[in-house]
Coordinates of C-alpha atoms and ligand atoms in Angstrom, one line a residue:
X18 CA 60.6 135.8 70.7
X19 CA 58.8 135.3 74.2
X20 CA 55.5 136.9 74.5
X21 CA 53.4 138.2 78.0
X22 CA 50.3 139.4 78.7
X23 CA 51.1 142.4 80.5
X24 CA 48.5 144.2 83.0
X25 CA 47.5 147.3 84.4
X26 CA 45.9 147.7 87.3
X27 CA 43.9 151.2 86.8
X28 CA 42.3 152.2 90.0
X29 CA 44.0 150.5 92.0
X30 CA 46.7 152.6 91.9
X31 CA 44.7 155.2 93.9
X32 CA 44.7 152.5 97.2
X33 CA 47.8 153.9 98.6
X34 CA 48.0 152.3 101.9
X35 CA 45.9 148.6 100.7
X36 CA 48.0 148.4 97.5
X37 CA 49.6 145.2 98.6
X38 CA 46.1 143.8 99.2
X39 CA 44.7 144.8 96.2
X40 CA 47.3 143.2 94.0
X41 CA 47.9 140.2 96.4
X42 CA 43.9 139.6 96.0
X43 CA 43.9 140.4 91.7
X44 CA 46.9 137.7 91.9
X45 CA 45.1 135.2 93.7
X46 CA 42.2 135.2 91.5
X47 CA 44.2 135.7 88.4
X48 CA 45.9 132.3 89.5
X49 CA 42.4 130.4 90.6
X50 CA 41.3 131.2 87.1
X51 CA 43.5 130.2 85.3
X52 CA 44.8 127.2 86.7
X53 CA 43.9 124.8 83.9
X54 CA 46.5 126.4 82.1
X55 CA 50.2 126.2 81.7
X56 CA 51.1 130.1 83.0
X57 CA 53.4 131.6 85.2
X58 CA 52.1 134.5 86.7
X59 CA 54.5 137.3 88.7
X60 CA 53.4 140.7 89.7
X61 CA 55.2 143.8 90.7
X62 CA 53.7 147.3 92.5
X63 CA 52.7 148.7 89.0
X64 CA 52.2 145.6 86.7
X65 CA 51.5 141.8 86.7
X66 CA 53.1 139.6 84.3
X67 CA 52.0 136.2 82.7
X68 CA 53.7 133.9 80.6
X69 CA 52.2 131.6 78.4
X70 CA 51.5 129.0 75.7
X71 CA 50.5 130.0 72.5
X72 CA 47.9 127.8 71.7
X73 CA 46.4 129.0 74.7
X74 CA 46.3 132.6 74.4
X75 CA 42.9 133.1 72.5
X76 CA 41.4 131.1 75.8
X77 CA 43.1 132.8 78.2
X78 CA 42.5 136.3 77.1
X79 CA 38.8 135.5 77.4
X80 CA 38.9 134.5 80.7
X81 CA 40.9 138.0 81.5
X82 CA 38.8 140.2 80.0
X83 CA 36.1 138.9 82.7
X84 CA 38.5 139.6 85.8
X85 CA 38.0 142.9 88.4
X86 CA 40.5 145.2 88.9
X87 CA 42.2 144.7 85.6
X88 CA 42.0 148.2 83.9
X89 CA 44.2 147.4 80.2
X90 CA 46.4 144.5 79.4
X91 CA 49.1 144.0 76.3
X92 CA 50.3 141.2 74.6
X93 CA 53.9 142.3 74.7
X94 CA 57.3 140.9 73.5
X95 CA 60.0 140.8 76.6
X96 CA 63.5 141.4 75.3
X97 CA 66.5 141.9 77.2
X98 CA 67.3 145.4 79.4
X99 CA 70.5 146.3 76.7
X100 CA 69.6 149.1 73.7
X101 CA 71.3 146.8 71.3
X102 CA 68.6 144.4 71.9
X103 CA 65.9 146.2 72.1
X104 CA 66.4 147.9 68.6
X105 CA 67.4 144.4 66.9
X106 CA 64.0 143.0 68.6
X107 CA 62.4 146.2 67.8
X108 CA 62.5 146.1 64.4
X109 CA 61.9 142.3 64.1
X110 CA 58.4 143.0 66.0
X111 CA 57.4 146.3 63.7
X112 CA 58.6 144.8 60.8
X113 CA 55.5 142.4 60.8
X114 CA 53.1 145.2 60.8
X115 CA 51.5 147.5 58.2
X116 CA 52.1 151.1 58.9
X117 CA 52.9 154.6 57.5
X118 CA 53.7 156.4 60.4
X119 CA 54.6 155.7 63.7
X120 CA 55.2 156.5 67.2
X121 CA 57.3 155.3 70.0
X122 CA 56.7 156.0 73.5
X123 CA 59.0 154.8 76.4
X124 CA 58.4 154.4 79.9
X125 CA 61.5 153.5 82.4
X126 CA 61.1 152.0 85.4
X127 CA 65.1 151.1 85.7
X128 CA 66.7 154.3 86.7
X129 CA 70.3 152.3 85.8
X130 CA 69.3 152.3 82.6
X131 CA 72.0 154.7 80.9
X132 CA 69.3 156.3 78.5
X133 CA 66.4 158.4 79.5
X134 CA 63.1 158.3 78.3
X135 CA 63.5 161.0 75.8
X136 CA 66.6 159.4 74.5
X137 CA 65.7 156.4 73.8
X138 CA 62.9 157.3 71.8
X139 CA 65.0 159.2 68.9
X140 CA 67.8 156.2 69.0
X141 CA 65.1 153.6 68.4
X142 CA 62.8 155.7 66.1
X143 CA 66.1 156.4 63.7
X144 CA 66.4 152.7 63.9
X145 CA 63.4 152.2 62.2
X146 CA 64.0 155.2 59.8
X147 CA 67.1 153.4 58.5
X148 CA 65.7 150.1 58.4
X149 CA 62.4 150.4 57.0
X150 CA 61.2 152.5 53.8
X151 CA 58.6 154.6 53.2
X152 CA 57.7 155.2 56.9
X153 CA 57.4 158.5 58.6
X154 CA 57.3 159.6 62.6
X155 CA 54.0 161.1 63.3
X156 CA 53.8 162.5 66.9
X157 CA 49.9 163.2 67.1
X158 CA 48.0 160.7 65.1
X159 CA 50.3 157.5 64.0
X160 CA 49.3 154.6 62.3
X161 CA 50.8 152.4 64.7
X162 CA 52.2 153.4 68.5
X163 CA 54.7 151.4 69.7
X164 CA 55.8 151.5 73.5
X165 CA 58.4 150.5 75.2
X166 CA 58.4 149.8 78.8
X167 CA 62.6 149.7 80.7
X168 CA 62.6 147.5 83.5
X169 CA 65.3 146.4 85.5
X170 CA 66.4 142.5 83.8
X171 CA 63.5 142.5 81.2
X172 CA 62.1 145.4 79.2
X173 CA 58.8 144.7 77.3
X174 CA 57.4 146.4 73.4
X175 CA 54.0 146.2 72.4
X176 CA 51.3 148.0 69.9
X177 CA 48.2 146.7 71.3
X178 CA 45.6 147.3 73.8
X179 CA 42.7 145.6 75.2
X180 CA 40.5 147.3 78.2
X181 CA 40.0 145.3 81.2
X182 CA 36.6 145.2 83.3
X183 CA 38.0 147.8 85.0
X184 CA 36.5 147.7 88.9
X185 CA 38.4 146.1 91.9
X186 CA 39.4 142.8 92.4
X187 CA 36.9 140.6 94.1
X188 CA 37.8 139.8 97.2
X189 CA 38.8 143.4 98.3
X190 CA 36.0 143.8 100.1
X191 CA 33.5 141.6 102.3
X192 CA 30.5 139.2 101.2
X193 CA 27.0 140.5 100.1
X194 CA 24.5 138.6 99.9
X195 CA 22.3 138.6 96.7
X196 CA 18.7 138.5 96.1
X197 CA 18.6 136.4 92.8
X198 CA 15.2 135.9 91.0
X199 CA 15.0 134.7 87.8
X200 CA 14.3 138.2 86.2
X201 CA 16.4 140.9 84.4
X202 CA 17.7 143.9 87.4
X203 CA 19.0 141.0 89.5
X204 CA 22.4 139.3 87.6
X205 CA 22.7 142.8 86.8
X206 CA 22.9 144.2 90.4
X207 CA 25.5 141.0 91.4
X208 CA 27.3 142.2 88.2
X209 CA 27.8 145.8 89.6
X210 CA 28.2 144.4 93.1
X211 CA 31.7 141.7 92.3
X212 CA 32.8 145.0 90.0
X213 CA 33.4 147.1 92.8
X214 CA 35.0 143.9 94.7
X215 CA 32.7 142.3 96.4
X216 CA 32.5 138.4 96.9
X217 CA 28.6 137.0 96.4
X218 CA 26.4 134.7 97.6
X219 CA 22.9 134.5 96.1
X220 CA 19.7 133.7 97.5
X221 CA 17.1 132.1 95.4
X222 CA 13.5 132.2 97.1
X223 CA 11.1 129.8 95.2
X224 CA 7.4 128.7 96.2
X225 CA 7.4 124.6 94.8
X226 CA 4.8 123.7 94.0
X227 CA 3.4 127.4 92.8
X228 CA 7.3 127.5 91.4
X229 CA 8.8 125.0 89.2
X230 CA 12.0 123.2 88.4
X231 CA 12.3 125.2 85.5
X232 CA 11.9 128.5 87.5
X233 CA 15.1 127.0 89.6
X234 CA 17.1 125.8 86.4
X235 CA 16.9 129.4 85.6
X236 CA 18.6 130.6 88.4
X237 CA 21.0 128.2 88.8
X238 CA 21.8 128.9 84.6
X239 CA 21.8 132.7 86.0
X240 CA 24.4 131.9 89.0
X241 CA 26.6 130.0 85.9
X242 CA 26.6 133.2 84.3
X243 CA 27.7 134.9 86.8
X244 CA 30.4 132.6 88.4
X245 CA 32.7 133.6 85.2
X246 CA 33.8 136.8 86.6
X247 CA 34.7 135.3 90.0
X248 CA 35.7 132.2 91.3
X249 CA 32.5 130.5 92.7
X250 CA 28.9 131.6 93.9
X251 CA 26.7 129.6 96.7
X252 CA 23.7 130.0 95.7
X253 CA 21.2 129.1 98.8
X254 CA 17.6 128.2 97.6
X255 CA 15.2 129.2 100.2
X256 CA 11.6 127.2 100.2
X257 CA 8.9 129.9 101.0
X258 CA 6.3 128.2 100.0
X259 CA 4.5 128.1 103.5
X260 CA 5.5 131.6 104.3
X261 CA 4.0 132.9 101.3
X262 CA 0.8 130.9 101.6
X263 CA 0.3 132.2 105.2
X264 CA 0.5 135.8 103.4
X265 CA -1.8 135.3 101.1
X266 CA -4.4 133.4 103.5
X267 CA -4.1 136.3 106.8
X268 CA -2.9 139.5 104.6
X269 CA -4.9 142.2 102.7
X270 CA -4.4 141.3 98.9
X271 CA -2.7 144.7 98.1
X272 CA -0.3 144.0 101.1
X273 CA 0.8 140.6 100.2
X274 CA 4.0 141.5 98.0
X275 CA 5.1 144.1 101.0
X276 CA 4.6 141.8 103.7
X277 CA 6.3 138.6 101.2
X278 CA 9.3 141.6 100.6
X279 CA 9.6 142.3 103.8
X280 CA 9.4 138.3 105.1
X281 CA 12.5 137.9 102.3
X282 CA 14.4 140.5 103.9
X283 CA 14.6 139.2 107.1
X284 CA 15.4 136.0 106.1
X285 CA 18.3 137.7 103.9
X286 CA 19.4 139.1 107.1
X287 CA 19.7 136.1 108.6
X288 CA 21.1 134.2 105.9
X289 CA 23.8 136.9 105.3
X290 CA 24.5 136.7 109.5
X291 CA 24.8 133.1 109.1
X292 CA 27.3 133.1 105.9
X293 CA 29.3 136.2 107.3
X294 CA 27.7 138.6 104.7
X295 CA 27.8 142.4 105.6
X296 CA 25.4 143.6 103.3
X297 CA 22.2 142.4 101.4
X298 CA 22.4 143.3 97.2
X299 CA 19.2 143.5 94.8
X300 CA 17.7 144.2 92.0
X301 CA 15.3 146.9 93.1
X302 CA 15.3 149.9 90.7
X303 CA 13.3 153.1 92.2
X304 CA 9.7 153.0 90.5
X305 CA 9.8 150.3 88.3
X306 CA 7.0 148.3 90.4
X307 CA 4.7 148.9 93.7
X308 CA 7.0 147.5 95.7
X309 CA 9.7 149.8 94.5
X310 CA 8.6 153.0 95.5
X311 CA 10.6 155.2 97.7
X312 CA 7.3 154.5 100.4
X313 CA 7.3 150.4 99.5
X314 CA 11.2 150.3 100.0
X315 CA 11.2 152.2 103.1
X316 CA 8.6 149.9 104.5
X317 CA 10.3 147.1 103.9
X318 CA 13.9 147.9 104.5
X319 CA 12.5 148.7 108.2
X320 CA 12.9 145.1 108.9
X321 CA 16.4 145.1 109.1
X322 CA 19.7 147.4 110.2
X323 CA 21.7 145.6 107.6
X324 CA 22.9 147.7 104.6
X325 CA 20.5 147.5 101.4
X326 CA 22.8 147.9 98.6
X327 CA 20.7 148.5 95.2
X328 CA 23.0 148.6 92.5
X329 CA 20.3 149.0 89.7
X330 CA 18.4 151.6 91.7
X331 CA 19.0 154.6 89.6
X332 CA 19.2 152.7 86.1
X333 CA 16.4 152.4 83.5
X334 CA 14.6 149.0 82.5
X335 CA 16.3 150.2 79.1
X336 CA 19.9 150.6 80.5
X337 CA 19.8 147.4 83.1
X338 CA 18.9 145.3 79.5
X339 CA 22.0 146.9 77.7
X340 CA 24.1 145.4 80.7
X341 CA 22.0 142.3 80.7
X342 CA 23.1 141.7 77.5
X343 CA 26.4 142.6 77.5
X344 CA 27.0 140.6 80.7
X345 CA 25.2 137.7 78.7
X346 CA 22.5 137.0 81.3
X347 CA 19.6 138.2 79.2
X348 CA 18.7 135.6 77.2
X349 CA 18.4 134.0 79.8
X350 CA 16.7 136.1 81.9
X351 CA 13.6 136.4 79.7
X352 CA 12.7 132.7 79.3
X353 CA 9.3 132.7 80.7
X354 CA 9.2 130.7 83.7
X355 CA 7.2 132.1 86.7
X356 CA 8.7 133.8 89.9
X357 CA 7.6 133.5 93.3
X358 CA 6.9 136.8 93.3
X359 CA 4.7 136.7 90.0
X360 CA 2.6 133.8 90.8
X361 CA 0.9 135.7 93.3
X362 CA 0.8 138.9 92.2
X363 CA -2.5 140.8 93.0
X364 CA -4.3 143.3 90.6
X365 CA -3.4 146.3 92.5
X366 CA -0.6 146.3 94.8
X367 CA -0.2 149.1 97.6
X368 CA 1.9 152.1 96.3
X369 CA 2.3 153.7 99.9
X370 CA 2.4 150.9 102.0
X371 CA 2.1 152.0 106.3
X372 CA 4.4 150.6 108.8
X373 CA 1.6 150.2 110.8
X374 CA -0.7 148.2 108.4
X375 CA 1.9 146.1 107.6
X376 CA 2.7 145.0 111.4
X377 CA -1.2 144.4 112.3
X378 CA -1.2 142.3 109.2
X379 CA 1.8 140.3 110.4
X380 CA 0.6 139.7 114.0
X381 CA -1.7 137.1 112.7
X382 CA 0.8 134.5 111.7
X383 CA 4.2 133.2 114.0
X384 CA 6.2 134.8 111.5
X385 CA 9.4 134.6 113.0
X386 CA 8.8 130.5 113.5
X387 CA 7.5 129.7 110.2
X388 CA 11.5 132.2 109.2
X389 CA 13.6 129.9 111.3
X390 CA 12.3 127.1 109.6
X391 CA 13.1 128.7 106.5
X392 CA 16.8 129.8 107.0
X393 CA 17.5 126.5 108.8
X394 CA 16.0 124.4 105.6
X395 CA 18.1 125.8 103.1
X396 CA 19.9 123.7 100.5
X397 CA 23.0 125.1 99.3
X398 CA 24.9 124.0 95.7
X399 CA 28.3 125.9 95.3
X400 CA 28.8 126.9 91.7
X401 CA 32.2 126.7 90.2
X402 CA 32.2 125.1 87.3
X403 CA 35.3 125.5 86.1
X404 CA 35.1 123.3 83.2
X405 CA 32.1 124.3 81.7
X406 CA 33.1 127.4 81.9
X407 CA 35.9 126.7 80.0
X408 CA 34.9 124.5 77.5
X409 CA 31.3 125.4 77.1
X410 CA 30.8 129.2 78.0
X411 CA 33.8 130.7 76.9
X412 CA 34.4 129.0 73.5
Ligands
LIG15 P1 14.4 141.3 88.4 O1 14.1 142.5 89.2 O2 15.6 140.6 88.7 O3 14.1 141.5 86.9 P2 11.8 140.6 89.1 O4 11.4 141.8 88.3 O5 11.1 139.4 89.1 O6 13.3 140.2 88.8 P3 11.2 142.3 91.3 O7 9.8 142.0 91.6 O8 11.5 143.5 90.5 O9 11.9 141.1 90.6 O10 12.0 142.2 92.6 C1 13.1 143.1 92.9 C2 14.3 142.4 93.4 O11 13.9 141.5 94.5 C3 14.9 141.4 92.4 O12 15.7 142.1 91.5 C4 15.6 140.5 93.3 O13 16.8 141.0 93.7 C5 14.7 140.3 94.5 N1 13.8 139.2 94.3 C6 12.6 139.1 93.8 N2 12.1 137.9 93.7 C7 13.1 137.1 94.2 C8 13.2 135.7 94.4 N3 12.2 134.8 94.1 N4 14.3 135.2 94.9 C9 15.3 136.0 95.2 N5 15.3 137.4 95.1 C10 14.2 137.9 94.6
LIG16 MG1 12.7 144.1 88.7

């Protein structure tokens, strides 16, 4: 009998008016993804289909259960839109499963079908009844629930479910661009970000030769991670090695990290402007350092107009590390190479940072010359990896 994995899109559902988008742009990436296997994928206002080998299901369910906007799938049987088939296949199906009591729930889509819902339900469960001994219908707490969805040529069984990500499809809304270090908050925050449907780029600031290699291995390992729940990440790799030495030669030594935050921003700005990014994403979570006070952010989001989103801002060190791990960017995240921001960190940097400070600080370097520079000297390497993700991550 012909298996699919059937899917549910969730919230989508609410998207009334950009429903077609929404499951156009889940369909799309569905496909890009799995396009090393042998699938055929078809999609319908309430469900998407995909049809596939066996041997390749284990593979393939990994790769879904990494996808936006998918909010439950089941491995279901199709059988032909005819009762007699459905109880012949019906029983075929439950008869390889261990089980007291059961349920059956149907859903039907095909208003042709001469059965409703309610119907059905007693015709097939009596099937079973006859068939099968020892087995009882149990309406609130069954061993096994079996549903039954009626669609026009195909109708589909299953008695499994496995949860989705949940979120919406990337895609669905513009770019952001994301401020990757090497540490924990920051995969975590361009986790959160793609959920919610957002395509990335990230942005890797390193200070060679106060940075290493290593330190940029680390991101790049980071961007892999991340790049298996959507199609592909740029990740630009900003050299701010002679901004940051500038800031540390004409700047207070409490004010370096503002002014060096503050410096990244509008390069971010730029950066995003120049890759058609609408907002900039971090990792900044409200108190967890100097710069990261309500006065430090404010001081340095001043630099630009350009949405800050801070998908970690409200989460504990304790609660970011759960997703950390979950996500699988953890372990990675705590090998100790240094940051840009880390190698220069002073003893005691400002708390409550002033504007004012910050700009009489700033007027003693061309700034804004030493920024070009650094936007127009980026080096870009677009992360795909499709194979390694498939034979190395995912196995
Ligand atoms: P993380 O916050 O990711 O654990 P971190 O603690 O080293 O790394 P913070 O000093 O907390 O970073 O900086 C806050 C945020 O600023 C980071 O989450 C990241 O989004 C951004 N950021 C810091 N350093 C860099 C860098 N070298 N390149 C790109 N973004 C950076
Ligand atoms: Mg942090």
């Amino acid at each position: 009998m012909n298996r699919v994995i059937l899917i549910k899109y969730g919230e989508l559902t609410t998207k009334k008016g950009n429903r077609n988008f929404f499951i156009n742009t889940l369909y799309n990436n569905i496909k890009e993804k799995l396009q090393n296997y042998n699938v055929n994928i078809s999609k319908d206002r309430s469900r998407m289909y995909i049809e596939f080998e066996d041997n390749e299901l284990d593979s393939i369910k990994k790769i879904i259960d990494n996808i936006f906007g998918i909010h439950m799938y089941h491995i279901a049987y199709i059988v032909n839109t005819n009762i007699e088939d459905i109880k012949d296949n019906l029983l075929n199906i439950i008869t390889n499963e261990s089980f007291k009591t059961f349920k059956i729930e149907t859903k039907r889509s095909d208003k042709t079908f001469p059965y409703s819902s309610m119907e059905v339900n007693p015709i097939l469960g009596g099937h079973l009844l006859k068939n099968i001994k020892d087995i009882k219908v149990d309406v609130h707490n069954p061993d096994i629930l079996v549903k039954l969805e009626i669609r026009d040529k195909n109708s589909y069984i299953y008695t499994n479910g496995y949860k989705g990500s949940g979120g919406y499809p990337i895609g669905t809304q513009a770019k952001g661009m994301l401020m990757l270090s090497g540490g924990i908050d920051s995969p975590v925050a361009g986790y959160l970000a793609m959920k919610r449907g957002i395509k990335l780029d990230a942005v890797y600031f390193e200070a060679i030769p106060h940075t290493s290699l290593d330190a940029r291995n680390k991101v790049i390992e980071l961007t892999k991670k991340l790049v298996k729940y959507t199609n592909n990440i740029n990740l630009h790799i900003v050299n701010f090695t002679k901004i940051q030495e500038e800031i540390y030669k004409t700047a207070d030594n409490t004010y370096c990290i503002t002014i060096m935050r503050r410096m990244m921003y509008k390069i971010m700005e730029k950066l995003a402007k120049k890759n058609k990014a609408l907002v900039i994403i971090n990792g900044e979570s409200i108190g967890q350092v100097a710069s990261q006070t309500l006065t430090s952010m404010s001081v340095i989001n001043s630099v630009t107009n350009m949405p800050v989103i801070r998908p970690v801002a409200c989460l504990d060190k304790l609660e970011i590390i759960d997703i950390a791990k979950k996500i699988n960017t953890y372990e990675t995240s705590i090998l100790p190479y240094e940051d840009c921001c880390t190698v220069f960190v002073p003893k005691h940097p400002v708390i409550n940072p002033k504007l004012s400070e910050c700009m009489r600080m700033e007027e003693k370097v061309d700034y804004n010359n030493l920024i070009d520079e650094a936007v127009n000297s980026v080096y870009t390497i677009k992360i795909k990896d499709e194979e390694d993700l498939k034979y190395k991550d995912l196995l």
